[in-house]
Every structure is written in structure tokens, then in C-alpha cells.
PDB file of C-alpha atoms in Angstrom:
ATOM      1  CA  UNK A 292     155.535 -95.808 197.312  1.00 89.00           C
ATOM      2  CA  UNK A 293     154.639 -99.470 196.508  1.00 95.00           C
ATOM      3  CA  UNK A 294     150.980-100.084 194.119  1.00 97.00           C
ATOM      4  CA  UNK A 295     149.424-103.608 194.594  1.00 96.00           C
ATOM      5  CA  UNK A 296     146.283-105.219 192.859  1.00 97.00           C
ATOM      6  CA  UNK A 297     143.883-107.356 194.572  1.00 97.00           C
ATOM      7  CA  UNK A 298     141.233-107.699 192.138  1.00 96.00           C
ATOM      8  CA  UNK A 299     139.107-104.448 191.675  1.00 97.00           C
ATOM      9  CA  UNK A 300     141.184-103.099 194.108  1.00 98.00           C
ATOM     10  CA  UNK A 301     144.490-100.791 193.703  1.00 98.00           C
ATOM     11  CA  UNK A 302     146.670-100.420 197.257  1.00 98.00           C
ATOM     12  CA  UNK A 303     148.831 -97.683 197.844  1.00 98.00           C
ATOM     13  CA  UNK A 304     151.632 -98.125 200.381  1.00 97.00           C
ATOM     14  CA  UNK A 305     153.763 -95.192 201.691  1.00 95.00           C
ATOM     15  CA  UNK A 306     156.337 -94.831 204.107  1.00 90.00           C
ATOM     16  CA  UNK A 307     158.062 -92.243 206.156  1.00 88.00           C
ATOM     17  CA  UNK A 308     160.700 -92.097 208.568  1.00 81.00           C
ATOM     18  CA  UNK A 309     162.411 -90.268 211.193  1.00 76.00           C
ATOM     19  CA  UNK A 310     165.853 -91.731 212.566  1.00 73.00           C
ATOM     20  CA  UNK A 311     165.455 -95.092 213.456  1.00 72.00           C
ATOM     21  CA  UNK A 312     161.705 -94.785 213.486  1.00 73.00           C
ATOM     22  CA  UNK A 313     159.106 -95.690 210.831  1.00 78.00           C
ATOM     23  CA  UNK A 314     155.287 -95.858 209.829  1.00 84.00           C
ATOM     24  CA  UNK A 315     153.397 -97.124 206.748  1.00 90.00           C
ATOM     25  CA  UNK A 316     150.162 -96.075 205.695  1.00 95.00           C
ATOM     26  CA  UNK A 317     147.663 -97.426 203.063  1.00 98.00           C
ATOM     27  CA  UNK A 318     145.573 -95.563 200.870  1.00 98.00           C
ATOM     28  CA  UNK A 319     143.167 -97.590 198.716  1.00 98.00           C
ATOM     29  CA  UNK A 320     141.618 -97.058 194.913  1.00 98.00           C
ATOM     30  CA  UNK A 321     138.341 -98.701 193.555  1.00 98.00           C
ATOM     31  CA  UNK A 322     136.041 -97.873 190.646  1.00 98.00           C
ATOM     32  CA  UNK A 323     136.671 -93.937 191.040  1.00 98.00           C
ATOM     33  CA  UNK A 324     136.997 -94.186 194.645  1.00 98.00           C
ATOM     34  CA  UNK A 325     139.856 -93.070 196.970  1.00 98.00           C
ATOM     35  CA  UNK A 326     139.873 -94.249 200.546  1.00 98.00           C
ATOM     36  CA  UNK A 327     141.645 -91.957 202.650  1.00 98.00           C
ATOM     37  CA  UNK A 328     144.928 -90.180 201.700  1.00 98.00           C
ATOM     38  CA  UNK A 329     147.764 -90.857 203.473  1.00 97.00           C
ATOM     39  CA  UNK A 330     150.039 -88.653 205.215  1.00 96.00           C
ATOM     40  CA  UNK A 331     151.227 -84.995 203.970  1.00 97.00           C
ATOM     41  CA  UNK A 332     154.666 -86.588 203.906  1.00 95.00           C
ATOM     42  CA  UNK A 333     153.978 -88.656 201.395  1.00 96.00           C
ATOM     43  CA  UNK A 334     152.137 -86.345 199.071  1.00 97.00           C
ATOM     44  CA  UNK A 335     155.445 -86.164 196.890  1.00 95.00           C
ATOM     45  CA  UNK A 336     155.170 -89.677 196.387  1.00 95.00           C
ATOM     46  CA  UNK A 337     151.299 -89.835 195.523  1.00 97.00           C
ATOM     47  CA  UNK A 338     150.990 -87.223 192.894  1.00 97.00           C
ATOM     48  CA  UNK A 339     151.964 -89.424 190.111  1.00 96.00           C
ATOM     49  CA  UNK A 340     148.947 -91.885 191.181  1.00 97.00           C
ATOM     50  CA  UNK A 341     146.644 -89.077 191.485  1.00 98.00           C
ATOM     51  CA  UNK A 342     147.240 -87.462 188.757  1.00 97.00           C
ATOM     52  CA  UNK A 343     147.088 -90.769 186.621  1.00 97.00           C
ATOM     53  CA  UNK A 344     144.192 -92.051 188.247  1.00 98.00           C
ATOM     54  CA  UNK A 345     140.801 -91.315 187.503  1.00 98.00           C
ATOM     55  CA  UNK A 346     139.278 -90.421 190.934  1.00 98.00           C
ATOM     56  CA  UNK A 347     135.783 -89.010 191.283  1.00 98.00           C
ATOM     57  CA  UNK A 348     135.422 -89.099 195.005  1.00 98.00           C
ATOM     58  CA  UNK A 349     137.654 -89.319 198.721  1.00 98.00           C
ATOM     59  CA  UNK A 350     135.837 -91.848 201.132  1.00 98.00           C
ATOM     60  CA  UNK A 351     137.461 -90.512 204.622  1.00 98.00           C
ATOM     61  CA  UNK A 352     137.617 -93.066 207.325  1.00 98.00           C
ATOM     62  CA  UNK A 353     138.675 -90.677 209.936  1.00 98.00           C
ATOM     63  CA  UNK A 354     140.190 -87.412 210.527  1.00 98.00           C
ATOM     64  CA  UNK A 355     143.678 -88.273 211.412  1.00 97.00           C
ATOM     65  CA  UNK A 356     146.440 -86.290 209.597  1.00 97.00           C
ATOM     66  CA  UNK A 357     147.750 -89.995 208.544  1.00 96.00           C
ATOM     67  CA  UNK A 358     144.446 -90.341 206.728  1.00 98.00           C
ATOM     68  CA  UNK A 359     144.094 -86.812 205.604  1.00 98.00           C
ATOM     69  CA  UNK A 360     147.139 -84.923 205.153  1.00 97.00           C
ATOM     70  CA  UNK A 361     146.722 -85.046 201.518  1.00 98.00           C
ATOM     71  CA  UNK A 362     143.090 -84.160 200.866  1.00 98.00           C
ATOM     72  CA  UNK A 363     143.773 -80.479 200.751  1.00 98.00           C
ATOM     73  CA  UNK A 364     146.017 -80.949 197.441  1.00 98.00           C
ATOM     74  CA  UNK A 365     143.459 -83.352 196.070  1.00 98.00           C
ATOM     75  CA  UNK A 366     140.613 -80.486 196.591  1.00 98.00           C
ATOM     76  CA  UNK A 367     142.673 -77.858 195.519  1.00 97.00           C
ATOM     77  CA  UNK A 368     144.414 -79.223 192.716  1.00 97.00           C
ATOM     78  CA  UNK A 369     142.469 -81.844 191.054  1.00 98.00           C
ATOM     79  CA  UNK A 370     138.784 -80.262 192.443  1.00 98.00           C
ATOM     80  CA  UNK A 371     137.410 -83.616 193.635  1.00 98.00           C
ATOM     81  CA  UNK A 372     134.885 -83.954 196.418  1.00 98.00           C
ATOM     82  CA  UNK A 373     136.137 -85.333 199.441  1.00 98.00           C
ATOM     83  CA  UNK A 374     133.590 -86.800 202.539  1.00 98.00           C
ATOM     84  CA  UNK A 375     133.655 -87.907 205.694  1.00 98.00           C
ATOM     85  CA  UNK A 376     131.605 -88.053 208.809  1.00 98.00           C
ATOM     86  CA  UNK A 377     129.412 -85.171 209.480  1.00 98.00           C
ATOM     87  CA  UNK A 378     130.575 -84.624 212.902  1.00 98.00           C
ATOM     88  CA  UNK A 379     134.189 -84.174 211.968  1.00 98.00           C
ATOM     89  CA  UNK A 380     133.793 -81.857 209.058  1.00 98.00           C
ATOM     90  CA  UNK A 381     134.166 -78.610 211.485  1.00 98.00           C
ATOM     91  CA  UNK A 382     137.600 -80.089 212.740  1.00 98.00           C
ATOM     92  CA  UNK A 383     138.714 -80.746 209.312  1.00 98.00           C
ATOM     93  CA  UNK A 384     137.975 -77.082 208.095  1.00 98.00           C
ATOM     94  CA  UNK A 385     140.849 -75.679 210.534  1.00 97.00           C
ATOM     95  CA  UNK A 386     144.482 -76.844 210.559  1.00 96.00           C
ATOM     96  CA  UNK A 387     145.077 -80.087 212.043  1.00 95.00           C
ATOM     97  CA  UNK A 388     146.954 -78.906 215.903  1.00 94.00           C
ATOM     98  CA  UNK A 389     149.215 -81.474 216.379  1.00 94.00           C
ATOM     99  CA  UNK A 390     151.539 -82.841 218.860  1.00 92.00           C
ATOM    100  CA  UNK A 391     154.953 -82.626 218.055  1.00 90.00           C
ATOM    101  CA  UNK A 392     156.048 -85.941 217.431  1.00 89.00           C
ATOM    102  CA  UNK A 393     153.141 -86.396 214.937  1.00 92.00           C
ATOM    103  CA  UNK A 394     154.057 -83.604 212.996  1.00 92.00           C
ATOM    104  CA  UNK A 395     157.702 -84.569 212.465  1.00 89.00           C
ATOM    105  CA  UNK A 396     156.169 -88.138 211.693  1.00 89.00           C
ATOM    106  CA  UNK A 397     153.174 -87.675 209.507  1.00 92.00           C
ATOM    107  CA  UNK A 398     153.452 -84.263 208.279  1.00 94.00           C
ATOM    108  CA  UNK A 399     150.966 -81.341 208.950  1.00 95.00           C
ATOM    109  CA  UNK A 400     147.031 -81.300 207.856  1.00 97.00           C
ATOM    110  CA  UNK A 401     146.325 -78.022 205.793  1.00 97.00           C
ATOM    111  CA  UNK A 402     142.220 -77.281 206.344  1.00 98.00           C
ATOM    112  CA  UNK A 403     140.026 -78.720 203.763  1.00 98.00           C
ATOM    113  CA  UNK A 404     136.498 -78.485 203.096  1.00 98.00           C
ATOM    114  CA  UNK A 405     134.622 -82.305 202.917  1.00 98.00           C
ATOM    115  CA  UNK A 406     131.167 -83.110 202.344  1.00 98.00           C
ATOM    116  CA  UNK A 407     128.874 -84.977 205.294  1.00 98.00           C
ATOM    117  CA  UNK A 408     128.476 -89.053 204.532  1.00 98.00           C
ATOM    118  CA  UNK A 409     124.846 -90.367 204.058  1.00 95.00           C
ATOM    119  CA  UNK A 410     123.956 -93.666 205.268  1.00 95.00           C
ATOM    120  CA  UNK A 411     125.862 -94.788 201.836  1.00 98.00           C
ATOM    121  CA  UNK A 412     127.769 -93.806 199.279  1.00 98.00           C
ATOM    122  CA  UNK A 413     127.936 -94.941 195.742  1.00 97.00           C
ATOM    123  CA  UNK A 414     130.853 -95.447 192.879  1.00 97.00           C
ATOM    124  CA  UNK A 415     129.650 -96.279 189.212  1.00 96.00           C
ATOM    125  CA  UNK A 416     129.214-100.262 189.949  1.00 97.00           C
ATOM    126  CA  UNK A 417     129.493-100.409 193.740  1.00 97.00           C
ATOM    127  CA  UNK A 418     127.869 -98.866 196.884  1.00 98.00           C
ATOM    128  CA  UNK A 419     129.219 -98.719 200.548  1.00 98.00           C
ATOM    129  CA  UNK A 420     127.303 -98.868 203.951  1.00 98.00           C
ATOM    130  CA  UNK A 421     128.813 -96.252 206.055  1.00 98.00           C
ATOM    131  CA  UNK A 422     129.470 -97.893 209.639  1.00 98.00           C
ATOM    132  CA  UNK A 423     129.813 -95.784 212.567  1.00 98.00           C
ATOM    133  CA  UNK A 424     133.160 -97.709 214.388  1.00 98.00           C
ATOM    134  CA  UNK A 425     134.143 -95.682 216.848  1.00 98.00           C
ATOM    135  CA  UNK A 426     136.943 -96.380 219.605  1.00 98.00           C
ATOM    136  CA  UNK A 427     139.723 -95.440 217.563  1.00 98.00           C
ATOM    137  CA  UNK A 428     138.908 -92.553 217.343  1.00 98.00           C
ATOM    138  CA  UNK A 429     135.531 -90.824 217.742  1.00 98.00           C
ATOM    139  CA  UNK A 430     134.079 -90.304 214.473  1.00 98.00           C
ATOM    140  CA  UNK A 431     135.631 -93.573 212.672  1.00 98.00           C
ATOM    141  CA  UNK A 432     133.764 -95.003 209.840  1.00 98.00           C
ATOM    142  CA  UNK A 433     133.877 -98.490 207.733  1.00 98.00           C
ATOM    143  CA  UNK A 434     133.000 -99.126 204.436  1.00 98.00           C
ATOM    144  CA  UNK A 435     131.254-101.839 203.771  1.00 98.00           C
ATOM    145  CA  UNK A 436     130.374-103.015 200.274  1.00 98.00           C
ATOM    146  CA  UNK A 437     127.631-106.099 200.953  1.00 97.00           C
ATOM    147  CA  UNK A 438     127.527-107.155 197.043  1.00 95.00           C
ATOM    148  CA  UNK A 439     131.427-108.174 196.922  1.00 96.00           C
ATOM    149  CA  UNK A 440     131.690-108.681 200.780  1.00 97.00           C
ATOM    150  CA  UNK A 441     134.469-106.658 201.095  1.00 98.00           C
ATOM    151  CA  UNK A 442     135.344-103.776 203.932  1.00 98.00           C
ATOM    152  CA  UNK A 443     137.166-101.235 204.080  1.00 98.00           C
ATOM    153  CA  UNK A 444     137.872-100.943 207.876  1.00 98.00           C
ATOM    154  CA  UNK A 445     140.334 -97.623 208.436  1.00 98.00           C
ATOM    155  CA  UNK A 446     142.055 -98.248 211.535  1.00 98.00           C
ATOM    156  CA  UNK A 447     139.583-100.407 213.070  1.00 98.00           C
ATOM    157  CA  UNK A 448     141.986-103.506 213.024  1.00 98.00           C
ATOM    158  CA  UNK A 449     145.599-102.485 212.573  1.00 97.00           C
ATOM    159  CA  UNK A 450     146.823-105.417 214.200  1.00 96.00           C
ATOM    160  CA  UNK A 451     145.361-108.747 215.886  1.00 97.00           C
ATOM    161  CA  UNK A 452     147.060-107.928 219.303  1.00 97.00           C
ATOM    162  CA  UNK A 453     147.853-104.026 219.703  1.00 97.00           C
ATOM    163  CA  UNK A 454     149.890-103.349 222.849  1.00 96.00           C
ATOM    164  CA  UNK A 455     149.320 -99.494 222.768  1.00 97.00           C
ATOM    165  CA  UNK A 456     146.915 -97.552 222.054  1.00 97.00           C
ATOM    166  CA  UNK A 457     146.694 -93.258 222.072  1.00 96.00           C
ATOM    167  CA  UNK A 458     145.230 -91.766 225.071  1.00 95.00           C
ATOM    168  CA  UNK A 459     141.771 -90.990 223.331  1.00 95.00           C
ATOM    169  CA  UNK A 460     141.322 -94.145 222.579  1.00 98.00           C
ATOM    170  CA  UNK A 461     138.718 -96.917 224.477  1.00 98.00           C
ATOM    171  CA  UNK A 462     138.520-100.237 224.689  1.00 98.00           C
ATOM    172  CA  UNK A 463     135.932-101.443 225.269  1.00 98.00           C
ATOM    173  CA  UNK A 464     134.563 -99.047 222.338  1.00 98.00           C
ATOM    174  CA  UNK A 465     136.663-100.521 220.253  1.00 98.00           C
ATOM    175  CA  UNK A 466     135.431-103.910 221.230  1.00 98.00           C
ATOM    176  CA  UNK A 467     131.427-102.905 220.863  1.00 98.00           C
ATOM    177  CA  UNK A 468     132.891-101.414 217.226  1.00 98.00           C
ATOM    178  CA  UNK A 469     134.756-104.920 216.797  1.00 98.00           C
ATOM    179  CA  UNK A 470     131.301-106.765 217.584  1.00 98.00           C
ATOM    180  CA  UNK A 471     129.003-104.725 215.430  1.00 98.00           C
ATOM    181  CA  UNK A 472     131.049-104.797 212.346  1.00 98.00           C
ATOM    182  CA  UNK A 473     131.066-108.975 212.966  1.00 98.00           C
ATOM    183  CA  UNK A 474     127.477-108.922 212.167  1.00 98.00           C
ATOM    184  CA  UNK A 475     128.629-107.855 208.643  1.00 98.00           C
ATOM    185  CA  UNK A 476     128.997-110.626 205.842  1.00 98.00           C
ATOM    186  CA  UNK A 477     132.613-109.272 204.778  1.00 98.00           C
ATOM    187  CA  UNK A 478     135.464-111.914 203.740  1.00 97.00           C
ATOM    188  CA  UNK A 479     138.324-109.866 202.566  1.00 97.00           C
ATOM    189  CA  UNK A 480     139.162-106.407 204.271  1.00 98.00           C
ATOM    190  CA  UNK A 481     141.672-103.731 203.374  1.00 98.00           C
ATOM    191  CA  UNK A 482     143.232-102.023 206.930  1.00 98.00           C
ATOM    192  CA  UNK A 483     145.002 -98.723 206.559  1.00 97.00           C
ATOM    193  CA  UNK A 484     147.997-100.211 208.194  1.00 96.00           C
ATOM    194  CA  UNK A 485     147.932-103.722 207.934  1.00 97.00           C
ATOM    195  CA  UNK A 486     146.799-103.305 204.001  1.00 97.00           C
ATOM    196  CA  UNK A 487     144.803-106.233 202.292  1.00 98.00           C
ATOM    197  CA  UNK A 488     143.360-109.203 204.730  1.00 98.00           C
ATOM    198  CA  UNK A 489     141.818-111.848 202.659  1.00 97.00           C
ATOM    199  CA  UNK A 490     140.300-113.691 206.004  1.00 98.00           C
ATOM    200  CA  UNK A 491     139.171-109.960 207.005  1.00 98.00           C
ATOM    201  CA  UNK A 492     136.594-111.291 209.200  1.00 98.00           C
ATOM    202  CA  UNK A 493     139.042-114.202 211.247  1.00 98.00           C
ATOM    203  CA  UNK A 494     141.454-111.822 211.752  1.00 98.00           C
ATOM    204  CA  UNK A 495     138.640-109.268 213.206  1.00 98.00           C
ATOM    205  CA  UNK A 496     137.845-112.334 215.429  1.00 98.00           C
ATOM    206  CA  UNK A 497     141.500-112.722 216.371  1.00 98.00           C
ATOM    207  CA  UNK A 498     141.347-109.061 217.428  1.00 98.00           C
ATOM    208  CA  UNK A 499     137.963-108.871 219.519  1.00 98.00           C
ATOM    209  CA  UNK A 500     139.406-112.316 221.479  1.00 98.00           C
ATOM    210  CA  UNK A 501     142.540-110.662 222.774  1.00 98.00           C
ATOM    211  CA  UNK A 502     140.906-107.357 223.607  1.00 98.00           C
ATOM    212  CA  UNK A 503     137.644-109.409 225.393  1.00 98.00           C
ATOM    213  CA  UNK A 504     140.799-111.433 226.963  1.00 98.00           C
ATOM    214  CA  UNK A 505     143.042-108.919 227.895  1.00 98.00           C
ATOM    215  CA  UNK A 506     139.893-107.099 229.715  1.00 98.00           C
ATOM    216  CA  UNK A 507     139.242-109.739 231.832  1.00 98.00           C
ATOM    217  CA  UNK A 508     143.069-110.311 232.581  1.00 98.00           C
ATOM    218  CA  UNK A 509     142.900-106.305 234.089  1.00 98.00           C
ATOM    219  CA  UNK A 510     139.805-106.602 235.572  1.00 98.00           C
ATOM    220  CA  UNK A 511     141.064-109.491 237.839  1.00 98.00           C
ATOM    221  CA  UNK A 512     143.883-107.983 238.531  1.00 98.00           C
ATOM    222  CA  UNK A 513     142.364-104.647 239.599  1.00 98.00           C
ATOM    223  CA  UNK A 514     139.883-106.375 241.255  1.00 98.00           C
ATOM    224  CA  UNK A 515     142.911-107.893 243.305  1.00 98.00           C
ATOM    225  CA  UNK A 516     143.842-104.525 244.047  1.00 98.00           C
ATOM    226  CA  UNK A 517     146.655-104.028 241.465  1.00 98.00           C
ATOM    227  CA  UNK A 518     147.029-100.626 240.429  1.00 98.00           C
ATOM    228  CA  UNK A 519     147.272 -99.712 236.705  1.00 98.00           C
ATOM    229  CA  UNK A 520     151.201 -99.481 237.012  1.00 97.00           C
ATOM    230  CA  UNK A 521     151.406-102.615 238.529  1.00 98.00           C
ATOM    231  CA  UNK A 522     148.841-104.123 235.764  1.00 98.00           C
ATOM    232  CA  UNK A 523     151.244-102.448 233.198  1.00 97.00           C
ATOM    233  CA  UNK A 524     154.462-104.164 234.330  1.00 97.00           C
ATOM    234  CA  UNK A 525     152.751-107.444 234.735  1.00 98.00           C
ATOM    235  CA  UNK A 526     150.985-107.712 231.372  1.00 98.00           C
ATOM    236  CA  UNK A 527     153.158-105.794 229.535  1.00 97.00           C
ATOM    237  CA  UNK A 528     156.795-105.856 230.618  1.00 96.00           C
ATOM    238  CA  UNK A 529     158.414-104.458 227.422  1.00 94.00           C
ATOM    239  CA  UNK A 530     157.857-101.272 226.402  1.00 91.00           C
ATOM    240  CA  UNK A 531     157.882-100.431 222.425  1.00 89.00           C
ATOM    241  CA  UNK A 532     159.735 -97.842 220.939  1.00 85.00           C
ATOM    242  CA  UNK A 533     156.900 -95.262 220.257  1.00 87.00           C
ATOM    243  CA  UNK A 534     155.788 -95.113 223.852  1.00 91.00           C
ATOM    244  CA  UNK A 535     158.568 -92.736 224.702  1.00 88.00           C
ATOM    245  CA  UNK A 536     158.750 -91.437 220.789  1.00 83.00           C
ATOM    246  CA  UNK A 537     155.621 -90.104 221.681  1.00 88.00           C
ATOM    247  CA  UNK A 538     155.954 -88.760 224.877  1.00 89.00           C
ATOM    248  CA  UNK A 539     153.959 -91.290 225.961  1.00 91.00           C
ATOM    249  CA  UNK A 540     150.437 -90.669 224.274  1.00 93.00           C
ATOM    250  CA  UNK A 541     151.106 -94.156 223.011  1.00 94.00           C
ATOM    251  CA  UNK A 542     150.865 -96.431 225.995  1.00 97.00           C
ATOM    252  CA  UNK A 543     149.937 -99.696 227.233  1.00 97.00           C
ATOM    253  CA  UNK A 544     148.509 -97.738 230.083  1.00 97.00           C
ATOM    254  CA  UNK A 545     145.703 -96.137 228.119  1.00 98.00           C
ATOM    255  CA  UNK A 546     144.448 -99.056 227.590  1.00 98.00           C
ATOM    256  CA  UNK A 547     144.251-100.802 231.151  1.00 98.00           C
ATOM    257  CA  UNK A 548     143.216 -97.147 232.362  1.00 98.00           C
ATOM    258  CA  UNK A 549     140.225 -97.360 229.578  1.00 98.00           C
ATOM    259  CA  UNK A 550     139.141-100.709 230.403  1.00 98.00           C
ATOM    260  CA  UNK A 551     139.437 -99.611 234.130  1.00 98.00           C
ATOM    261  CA  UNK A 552     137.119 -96.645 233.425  1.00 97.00           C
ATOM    262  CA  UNK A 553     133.966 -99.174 232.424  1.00 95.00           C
ATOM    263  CA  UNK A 554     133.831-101.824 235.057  1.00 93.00           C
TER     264      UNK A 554
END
């Protein structure tokens, strides 16, 4: 577990591993606030910060056992109110069912009872438009707080140029998500992978250019009568090391098939 300060703002960075494989995760503190909460893997490693932190409330950005596998311990143990998106609050009552690989990675995601966003939500000095993101996954949600200009954007971003996505995952959702949350007056932004961006909102440019780039790049080619293997080889030759670690949810593929699916 690493802490960091950027400002107001406390980061939380933990890590886990299998073999030769590993994946970080963010969890962020401000003014009695907890955004997401990491991975059941790393609760070990968290307890110290939750117990010495004064949290009244979990902000969920999305139900994904990387951003929820501790919010059963934090209920249970510490009896603070956890929310997310309405919509997901059914899924989140049952245990998380998991494919394999996520499991050994991340760690299981006990069934825990959150409370539905409203439109915002409110610490003592600060309060957070709840943004419907999508693309990701379904019910995503950003957090943005228009007073400081600063977002909290889940896994919106990640990265400027992701070359795999999961097979739920769209697109050109992801780019209408990318385009709304532009509209935003945000400067710095704090990614559950990528931690704190200062430049939040150039990098979020960075990322809607390659995406609006790299979907004109397949529609070409498809429209040349390439088929999404041969798309695949051409625009992305190498292959990283969690397509087949995942049995190949992760993959370059879902992405051309995606942006295949809208033209």
C-alpha cells in the first residue's frame, strides 16, 4: 500500500500479483469521503487506513470487484453507508460470479447492501454531480465536484491509448461518455488506475482522439472488406500479456468488433 497527498485529496495505491502478472488499483479519500474500495485482496493492506480514517460515506464508481471487493468489511465492520448507482444495487446484493482469472487476480466480492445515488451527493464542504459514463461498464458513474474543478472519473480514462478492452465493453459508448464528461469544467482528475492527472481534462482529450481515430482506422478497413481478424493483426500486431491471462475476455478484438457493431 502506498498513501499520497494532492491537496484535499488522500490516494490509496494497492497492488496484487499473481506470477509474473500484476494490477494496481486506486482508492481515493476526501473530506469524509471514500471513492471506491479496491480489491478484496488488498483489504489486509487497507484496514489500517480505514480504521484511522474518519470516513462517513463510500462513493461507488462502478460495481467491479476491483472497486468493491472491500465494501462488505467497511459495512460490516465500521457501519458506514456505502452508494452507488441505483441500477446496480440488485447485482451488488448477491456475490460477485466471477471468471476465474479475476478471482485469482482481484479477490472475490462478498454481497453488500449500498444505497441508490441522487443526482448529487454531498461531504461536509464539498458536493459531487453524479455523471452517468457508461461504456466501461454499464452503470459507471463520475464524480464531479464543479467548485474545485476536480473529477473523480473511475475507470473512465485508465489510459490515453488502451489496446484492450473486456468483452462488455463499447466504444463508441465510451467515446459519447468521453464527450459528455468534456463539457465539464474539471482540471485535475483522479483515475482508479492511472491515480492523480493534474491536466485531467488534456489527457481525456488525448483519450477521445485515439478512440475517434482508431474508429475511423477500422471502419476503412472493414469497409475494404477486412475482417475483424485481419483488422486485429494489422492494427494491433502484438498481443499483451492479459489477453491470454484472461482467456481472452481482454482483447483488442472487442474493441474493433464494438466499433463494427455501430456503423
Amino acid at each position: 500500500m502506498k498513501v499520497g497527498h494532492h491537496g484535499e485529496v488522500t490516494s490509496v495505491l494497492g497492488n496484487v500479483r499473481r506470477g509474473n502478472f500484476s494490477m494496481s488499483v486506486y482508492i481515493f479519500y476526501i473530506d469524509g469521503m471514500l471513492v471506491d474500495t479496491g480489491a478484496s485482496r488488498m483489504l489486509e493492506d487497507f484496514k489500517s487506513f480505514y480504521q484511522e480514517t474518519p470516513i462517513d460515506f463510500v462513493s461507488i464508481t462502478h460495481p467491479h470487484e476491483d472497486h468493491t471487493g472491500t465494501a462488505k468489511w467497511l459495512q460490516t465492520e465500521l457501519n458506514i453507508p456505502v452508494y452507488i448507482k441505483k441500477e446496480a444495487i440488485t447485482g451488488c446484493k448477491v456475490e460477485a460470479d466471477l471468471p476465474l482469472y479475476r478471482k485469482r487476480i482481484w479477490g472475490g466480492r462478498e454481497p453488500f447492501s449500498p444505497w441508490p445515488f441522487g443526482e448529487t451527493i454531498e461531504s461536509m464542504n464539498h458536493s459531487y454531480e453524479l455523471i452517468h459514463t457508461p461504456g466501461h461498464e454499464k452503470n459507471h458513474m463520475a464524480l464531479f465536484d464543479k467548485g474545485h474543478g476536480r473529477l473523480f472519473s473511475g475507470d473512465l480514462f485508465i489510459h490515453p491509448k488502451p489496446k484492450v478492452i473486456m468483452e462488455d465493453e463499447s466504444v463508441p459508448v465510451m467515446i459519447r461518455s468521453i464527450r459528455n464528461i468534456l463539457q465539464f469544467d474539471f482540471q485535475e482528475m483522479y483515475c482508479q488506475h492511472a491515480g492523480y492527472i493534474q491536466d485531467g481534462k488534456s489527457a481525456m482529450r488525448k483519450k477521445l482522439s485515439y478512440l475517434e481515430g482508431l474508429s475511423e482506422q477500422v471502419q476503412m478497413l472493414y469497409k475494404k472488406g477486412f475482417t475483424i481478424e485481419e483488422i486485429n493483426g494489422t492494427l494491433f500486431p502484438d498481443v499483451p500479456v492479459i489477453v491470454p491471462h484472461s482467456g481472452y475476455e481482454y482483447d483488442s478484438k472487442h474493441m474493433i468488433r464494438s466499433i463494427i457493431e455501430e456503423m
